[in-house]
mmCIF file of C-alpha atoms in Angstrom:
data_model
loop_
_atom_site.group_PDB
_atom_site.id
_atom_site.type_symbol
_atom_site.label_atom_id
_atom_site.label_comp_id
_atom_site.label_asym_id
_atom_site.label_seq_id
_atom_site.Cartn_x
_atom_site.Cartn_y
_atom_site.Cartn_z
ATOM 1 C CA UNK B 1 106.537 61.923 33.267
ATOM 2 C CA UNK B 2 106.119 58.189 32.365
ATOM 3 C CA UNK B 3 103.421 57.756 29.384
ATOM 4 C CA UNK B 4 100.092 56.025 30.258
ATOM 5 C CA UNK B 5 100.596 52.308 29.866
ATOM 6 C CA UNK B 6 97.096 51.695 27.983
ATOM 7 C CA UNK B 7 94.869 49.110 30.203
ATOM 8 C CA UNK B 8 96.738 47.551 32.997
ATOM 9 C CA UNK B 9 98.881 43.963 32.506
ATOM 10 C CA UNK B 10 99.622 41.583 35.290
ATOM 11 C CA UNK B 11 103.082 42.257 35.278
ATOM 12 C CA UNK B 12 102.407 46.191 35.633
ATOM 13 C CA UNK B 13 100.084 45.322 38.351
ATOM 14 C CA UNK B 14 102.434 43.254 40.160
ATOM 15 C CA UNK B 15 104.961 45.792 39.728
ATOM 16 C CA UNK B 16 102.877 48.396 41.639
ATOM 17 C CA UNK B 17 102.313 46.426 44.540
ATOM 18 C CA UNK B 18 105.648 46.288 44.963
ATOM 19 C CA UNK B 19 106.241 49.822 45.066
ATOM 20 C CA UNK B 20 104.027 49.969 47.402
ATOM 21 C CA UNK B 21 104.902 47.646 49.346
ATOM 22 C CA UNK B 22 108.915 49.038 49.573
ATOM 23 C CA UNK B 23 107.489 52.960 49.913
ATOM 24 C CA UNK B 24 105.718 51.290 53.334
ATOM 25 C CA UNK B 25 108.303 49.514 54.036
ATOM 26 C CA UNK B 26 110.783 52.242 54.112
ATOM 27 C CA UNK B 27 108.204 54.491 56.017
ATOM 28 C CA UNK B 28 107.387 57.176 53.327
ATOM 29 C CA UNK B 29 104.672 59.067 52.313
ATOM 30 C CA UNK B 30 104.186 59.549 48.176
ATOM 31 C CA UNK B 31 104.733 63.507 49.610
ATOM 32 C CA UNK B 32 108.471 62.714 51.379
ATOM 33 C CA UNK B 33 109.176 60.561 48.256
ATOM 34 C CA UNK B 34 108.171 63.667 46.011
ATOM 35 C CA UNK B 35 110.562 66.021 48.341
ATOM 36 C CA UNK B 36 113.654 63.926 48.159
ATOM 37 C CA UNK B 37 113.387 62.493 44.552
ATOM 38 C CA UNK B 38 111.357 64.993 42.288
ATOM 39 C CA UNK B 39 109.138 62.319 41.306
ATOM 40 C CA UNK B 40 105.549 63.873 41.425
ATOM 41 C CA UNK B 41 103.219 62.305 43.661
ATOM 42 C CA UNK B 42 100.304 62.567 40.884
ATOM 43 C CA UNK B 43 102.747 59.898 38.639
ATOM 44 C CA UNK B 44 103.860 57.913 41.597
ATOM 45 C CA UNK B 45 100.254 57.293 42.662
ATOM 46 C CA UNK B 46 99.635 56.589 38.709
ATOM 47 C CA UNK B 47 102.501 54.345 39.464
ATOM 48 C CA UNK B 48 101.521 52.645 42.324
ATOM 49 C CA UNK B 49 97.847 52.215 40.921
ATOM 50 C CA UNK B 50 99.811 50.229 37.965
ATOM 51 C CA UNK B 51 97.694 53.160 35.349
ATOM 52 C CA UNK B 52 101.402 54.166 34.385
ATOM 53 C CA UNK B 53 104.453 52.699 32.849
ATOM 54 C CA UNK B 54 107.632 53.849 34.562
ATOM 55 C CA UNK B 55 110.697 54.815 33.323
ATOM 56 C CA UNK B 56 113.920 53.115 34.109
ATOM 57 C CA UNK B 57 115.449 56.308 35.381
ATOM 58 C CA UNK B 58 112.310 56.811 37.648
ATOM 59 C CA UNK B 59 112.059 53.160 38.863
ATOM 60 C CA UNK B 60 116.210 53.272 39.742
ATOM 61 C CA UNK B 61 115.790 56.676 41.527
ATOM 62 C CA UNK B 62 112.724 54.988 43.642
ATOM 63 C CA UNK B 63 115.180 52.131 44.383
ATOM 64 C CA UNK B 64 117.445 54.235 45.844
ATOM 65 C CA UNK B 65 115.126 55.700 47.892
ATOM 66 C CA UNK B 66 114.011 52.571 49.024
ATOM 67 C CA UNK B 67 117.319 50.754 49.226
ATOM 68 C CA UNK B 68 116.684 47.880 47.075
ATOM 69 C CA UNK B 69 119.492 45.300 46.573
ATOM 70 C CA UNK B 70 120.872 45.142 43.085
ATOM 71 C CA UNK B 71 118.954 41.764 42.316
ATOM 72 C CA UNK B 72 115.639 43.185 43.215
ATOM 73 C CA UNK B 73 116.161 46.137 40.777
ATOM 74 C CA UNK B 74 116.530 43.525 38.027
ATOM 75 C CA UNK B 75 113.766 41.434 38.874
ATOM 76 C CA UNK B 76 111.647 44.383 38.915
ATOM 77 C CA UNK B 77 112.966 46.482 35.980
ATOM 78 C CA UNK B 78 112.073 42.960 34.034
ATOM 79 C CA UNK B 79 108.762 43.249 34.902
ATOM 80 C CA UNK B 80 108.269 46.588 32.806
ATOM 81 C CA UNK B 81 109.233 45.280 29.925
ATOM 82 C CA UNK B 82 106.961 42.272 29.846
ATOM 83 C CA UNK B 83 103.961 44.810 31.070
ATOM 84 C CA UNK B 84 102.577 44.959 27.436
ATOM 85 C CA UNK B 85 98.878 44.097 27.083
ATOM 86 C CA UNK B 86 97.494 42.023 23.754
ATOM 87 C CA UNK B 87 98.512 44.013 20.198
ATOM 88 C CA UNK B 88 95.224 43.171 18.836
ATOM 89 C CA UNK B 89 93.563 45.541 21.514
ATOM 90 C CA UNK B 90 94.735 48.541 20.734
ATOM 91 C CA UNK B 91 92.516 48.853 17.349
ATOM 92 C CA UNK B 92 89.589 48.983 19.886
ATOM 93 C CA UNK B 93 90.040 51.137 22.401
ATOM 94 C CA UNK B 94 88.005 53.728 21.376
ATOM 95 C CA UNK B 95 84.953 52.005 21.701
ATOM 96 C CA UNK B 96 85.373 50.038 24.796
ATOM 97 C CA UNK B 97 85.260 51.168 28.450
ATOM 98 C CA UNK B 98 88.848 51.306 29.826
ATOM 99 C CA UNK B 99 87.409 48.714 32.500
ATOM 100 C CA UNK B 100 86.423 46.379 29.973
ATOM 101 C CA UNK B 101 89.920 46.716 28.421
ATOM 102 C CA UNK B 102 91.837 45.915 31.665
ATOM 103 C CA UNK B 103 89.502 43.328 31.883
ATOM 104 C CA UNK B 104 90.780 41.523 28.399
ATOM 105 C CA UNK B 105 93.904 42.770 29.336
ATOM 106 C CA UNK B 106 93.922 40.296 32.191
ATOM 107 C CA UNK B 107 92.114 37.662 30.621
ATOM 108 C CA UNK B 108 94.748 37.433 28.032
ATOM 109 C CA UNK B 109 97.587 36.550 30.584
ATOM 110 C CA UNK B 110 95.254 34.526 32.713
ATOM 111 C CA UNK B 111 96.089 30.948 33.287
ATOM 112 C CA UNK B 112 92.560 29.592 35.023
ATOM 113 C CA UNK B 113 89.216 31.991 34.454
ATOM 114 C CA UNK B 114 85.936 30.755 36.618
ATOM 115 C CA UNK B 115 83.408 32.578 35.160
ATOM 116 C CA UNK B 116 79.642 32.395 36.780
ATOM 117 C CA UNK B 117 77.059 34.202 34.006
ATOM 118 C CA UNK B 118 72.975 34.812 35.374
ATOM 119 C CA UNK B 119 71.655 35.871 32.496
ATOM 120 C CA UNK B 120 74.405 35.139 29.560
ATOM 121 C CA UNK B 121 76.580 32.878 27.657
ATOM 122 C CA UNK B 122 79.930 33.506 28.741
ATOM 123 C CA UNK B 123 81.653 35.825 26.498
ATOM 124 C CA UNK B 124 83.782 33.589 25.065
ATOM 125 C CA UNK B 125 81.856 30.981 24.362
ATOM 126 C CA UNK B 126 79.597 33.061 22.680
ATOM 127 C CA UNK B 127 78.822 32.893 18.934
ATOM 128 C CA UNK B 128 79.002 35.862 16.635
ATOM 129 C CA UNK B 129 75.287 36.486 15.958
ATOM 130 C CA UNK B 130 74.458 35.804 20.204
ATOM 131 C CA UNK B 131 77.162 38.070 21.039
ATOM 132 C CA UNK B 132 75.688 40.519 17.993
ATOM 133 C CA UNK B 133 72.100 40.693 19.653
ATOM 134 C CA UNK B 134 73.409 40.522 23.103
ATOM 135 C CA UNK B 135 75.797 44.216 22.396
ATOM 136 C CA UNK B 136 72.702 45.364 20.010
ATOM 137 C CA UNK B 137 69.942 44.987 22.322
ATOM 138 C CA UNK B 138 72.289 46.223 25.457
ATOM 139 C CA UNK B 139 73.027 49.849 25.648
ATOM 140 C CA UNK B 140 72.243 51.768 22.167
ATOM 141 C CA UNK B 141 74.862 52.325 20.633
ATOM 142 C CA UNK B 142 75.805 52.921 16.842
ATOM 143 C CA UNK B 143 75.978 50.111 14.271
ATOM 144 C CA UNK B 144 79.757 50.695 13.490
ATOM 145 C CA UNK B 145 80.116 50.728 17.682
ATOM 146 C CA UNK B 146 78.236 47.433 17.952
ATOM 147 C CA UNK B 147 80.313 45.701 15.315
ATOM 148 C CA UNK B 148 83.632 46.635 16.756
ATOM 149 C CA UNK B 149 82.390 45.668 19.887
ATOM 150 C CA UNK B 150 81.314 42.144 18.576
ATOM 151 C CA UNK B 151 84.882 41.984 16.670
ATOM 152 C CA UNK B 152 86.487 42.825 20.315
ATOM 153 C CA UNK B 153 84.436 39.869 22.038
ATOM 154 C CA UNK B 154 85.322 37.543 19.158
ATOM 155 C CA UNK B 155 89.538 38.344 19.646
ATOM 156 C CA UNK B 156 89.179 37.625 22.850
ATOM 157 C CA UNK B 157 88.166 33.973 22.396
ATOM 158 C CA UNK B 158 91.623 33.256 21.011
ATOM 159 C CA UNK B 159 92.573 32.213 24.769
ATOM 160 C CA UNK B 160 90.945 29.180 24.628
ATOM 161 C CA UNK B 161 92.695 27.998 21.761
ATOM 162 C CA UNK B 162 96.039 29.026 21.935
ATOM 163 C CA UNK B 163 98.770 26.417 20.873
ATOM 164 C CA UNK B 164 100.805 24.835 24.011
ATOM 165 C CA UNK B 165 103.842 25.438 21.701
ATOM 166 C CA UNK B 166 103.530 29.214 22.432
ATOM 167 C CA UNK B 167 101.477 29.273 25.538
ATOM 168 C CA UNK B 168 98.608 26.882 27.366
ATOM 169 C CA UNK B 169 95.069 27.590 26.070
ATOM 170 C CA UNK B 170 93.280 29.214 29.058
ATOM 171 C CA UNK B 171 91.873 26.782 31.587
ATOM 172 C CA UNK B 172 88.004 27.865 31.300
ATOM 173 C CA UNK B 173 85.389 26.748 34.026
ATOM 174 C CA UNK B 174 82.236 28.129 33.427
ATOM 175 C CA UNK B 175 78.827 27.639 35.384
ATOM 176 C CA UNK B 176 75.530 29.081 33.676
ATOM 177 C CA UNK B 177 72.344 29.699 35.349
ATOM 178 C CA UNK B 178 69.618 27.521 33.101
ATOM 179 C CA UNK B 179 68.084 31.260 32.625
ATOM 180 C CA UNK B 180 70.518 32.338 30.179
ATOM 181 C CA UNK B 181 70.047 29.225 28.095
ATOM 182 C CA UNK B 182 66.663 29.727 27.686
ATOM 183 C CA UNK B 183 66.413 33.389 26.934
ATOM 184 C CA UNK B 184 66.178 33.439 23.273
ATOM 185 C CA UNK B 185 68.674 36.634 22.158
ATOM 186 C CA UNK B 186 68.551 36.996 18.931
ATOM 187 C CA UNK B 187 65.738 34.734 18.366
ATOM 188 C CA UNK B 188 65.059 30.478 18.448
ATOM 189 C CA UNK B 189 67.663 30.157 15.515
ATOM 190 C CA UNK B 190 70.535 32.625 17.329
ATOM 191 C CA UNK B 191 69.913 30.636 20.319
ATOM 192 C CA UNK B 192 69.551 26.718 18.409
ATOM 193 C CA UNK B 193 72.938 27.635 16.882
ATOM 194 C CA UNK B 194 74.247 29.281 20.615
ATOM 195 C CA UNK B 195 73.444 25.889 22.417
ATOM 196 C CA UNK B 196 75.111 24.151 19.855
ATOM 197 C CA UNK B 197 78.391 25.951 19.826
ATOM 198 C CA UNK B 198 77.939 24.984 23.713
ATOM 199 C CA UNK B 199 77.854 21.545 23.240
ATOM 200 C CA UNK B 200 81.265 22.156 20.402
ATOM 201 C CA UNK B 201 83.315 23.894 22.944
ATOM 202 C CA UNK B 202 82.125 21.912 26.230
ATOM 203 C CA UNK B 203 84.333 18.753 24.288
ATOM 204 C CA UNK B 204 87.705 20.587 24.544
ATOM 205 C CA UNK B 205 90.144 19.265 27.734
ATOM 206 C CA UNK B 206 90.254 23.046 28.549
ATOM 207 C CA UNK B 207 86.979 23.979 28.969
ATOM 208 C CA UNK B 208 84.508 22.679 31.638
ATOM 209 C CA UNK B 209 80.583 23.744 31.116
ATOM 210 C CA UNK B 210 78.487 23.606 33.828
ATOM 211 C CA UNK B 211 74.303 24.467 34.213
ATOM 212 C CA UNK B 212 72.662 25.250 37.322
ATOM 213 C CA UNK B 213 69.205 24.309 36.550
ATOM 214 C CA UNK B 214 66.319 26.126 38.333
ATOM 215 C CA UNK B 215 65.231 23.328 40.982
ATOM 216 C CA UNK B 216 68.455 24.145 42.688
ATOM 217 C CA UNK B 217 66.196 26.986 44.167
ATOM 218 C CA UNK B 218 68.163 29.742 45.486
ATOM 219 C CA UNK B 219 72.216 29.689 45.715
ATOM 220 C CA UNK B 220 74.846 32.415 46.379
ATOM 221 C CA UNK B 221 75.336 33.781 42.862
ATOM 222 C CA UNK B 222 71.753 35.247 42.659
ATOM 223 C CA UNK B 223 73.386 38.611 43.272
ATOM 224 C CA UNK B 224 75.074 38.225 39.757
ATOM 225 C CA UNK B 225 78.118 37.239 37.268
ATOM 226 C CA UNK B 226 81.819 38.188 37.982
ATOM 227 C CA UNK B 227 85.168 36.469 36.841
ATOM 228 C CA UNK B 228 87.713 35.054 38.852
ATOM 229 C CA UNK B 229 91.536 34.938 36.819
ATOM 230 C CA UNK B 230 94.329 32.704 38.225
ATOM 231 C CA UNK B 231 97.832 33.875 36.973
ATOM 232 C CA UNK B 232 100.136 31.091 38.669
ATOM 233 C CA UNK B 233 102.962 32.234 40.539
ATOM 234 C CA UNK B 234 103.165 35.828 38.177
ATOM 235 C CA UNK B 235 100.776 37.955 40.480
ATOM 236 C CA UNK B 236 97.831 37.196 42.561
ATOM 237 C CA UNK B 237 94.223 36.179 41.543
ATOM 238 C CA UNK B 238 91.365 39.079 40.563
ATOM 239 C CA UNK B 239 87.489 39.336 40.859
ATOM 240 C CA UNK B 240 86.014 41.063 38.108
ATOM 241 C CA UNK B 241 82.636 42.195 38.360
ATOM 242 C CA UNK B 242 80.830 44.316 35.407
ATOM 243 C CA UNK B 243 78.169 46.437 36.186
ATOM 244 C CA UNK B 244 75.494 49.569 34.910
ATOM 245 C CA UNK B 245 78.071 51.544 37.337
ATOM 246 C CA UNK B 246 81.178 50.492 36.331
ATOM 247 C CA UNK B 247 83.818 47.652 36.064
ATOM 248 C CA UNK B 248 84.605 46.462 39.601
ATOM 249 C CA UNK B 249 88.157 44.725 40.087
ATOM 250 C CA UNK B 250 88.663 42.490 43.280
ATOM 251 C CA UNK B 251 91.934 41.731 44.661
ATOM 252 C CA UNK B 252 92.119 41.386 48.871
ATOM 253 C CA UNK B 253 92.723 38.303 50.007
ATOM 254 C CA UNK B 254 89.049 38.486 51.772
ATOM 255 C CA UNK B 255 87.464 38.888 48.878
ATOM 256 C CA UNK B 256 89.439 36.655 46.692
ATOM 257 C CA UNK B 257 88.316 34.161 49.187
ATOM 258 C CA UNK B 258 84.803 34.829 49.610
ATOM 259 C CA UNK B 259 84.417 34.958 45.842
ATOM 260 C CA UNK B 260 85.884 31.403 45.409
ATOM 261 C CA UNK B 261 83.769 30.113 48.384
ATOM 262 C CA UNK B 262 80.743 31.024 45.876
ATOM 263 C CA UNK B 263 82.022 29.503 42.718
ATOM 264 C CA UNK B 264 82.615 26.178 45.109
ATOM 265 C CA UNK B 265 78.911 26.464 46.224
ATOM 266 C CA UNK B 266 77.785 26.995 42.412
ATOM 267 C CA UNK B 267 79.560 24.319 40.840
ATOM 268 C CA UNK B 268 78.796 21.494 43.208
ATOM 269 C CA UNK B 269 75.070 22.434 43.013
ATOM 270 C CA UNK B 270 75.341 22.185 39.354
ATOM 271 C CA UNK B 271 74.689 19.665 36.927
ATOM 272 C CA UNK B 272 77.881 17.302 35.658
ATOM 273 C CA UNK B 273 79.420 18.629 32.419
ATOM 274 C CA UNK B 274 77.987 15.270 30.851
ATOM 275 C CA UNK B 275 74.768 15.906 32.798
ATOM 276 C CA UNK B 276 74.981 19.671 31.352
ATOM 277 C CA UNK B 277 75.812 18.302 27.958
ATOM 278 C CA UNK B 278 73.000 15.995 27.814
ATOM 279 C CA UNK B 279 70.316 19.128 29.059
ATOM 280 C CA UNK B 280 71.549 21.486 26.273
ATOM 281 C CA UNK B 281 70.785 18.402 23.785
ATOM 282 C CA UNK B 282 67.451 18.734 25.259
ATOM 283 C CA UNK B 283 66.885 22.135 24.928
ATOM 284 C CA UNK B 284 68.356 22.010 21.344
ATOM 285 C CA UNK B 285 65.850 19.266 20.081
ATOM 286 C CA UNK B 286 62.617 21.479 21.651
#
């Protein structure tokens, strides 16, 4: 039985829809594929849901199965051994929902993030002491918990400034409701110093800072926050959404869609990034 690959990667998702795709393809049901192969349909859905890492062996006897041509096999065999989700994370996954990891997971191999936030600074443009009070005054939690948790939203900003020599820095476009600028977590100094690392970050090439101030009046991201990741040509885009009831993970083509229709809508009713720049100034100097 293939070990659980941790939180999902791209490539491991990518590699599941595949399966998929070739078991309905080749007119099977995970039962007829568990009759002629052995493979047990509780690990080929595991599979197939990219929650487990496949063997070789398993992935070949699939294959033949399905009658995949030699250069498929490769191309898909290579995609297990790149499924390997950031090192750093691994320290941390005892006190972080397994959402939230597939979540960073993602993020990490991400090459374009639009992030809409209601009520918050964008996690990673968030400054130790915000993010501190923000995970403090959240859900109680111990005070061990909360600093591993602030440690885990701290590793995370490392996308945004990743040398081009190994990999692009992550393309970040974010657009903030004027709400979370003004609500004070942590107190006026947390927030002074917030604002300011705003301003800091809204200078690099790869990150674009928008505000949508409150005479916009109402707009389509009232019903709240949720992350859209662009991976280039390696699999397709994903809608996160985090929530009391769970981490929610988009990925139809409708919704995918619908999602980026909103963050259209949000960004052209939002101030410029100079225009935003020159508003946090003036929230800084009251």
């Amino acid at each position: 039985m293939p070990r659980p690959a941790g939180p999902p990667t791209v490539r491991l998702r990518r590699l599941a829809a595949e399966l998929r795709t070739l078991r309905s393809e080749a007119g099977l049901t995970r039962e007829l594929v568990q009759e002629r192969t052995g493979v047990n349909q509780g690990t080929l859905w595991r599979i197939e849901k990219g929650q487990a890492k496949p063997h070789t062996g398993t992935l070949e006897t699939l294959f033949d199965l399905y009658g995949v041509p030699e250069a498929r096999r490769t191309e898909l065999i290579e995609l297990t051994r790149g499924a390997k989700h950031p090192g750093w994370l691994r320290q941390f996954t005892d006190v972080i929902p397994q959402g939230y990891a597939a979540y960073i997971s993602f993020e990490s191999e991400a090459k374009i993030a639009h992030n809409y936030e209601s009520l918050y600074i964008p996690g990673l443009l968030q400054t130790e002491e915000y993010a501190r009070a923000a995970v403090r005054d959240g859900l109680p939690m111990a005070a061990e918990e909360i600093e591993r948790n602030v440690e885990t939203r701290m590793e995370r900003q490392v996308v945004l400034g990743r040398k081009r020599e190994e990999r692009e820095p992550l393309e970040f476009w974010a657009v903030v409701d004027e709400a979370a600028l003004r609500r004070e977590v942590g107190g006026p100094a947390v927030m002074r110093a917030q604002l300011g690392r705003l301003l800091e970050v809204s200078e690099r090439p790869n990150i674009t800072l928008q505000v949508l101030p409150f005479d916009r009046g109402a707009h389509p991201g009232m019903t709240g926050a949720f992350v859209r990741l662009n991976f280039g040509p390696v699999a397709p885009d994903v809608v996160y959404v985090e929530s009391l009831a769970g981490d929610i993970f988009l990925e139809t083509e409708a919704e995918i869609d619908r999602y980026s229709m909103v963050f259209d809508h949000l960004r052209a009713g939002a101030l410029s990034p100079r225009d935003t720049s020159a508003f946090i100034a003036t929230l800084i100097a009251q």
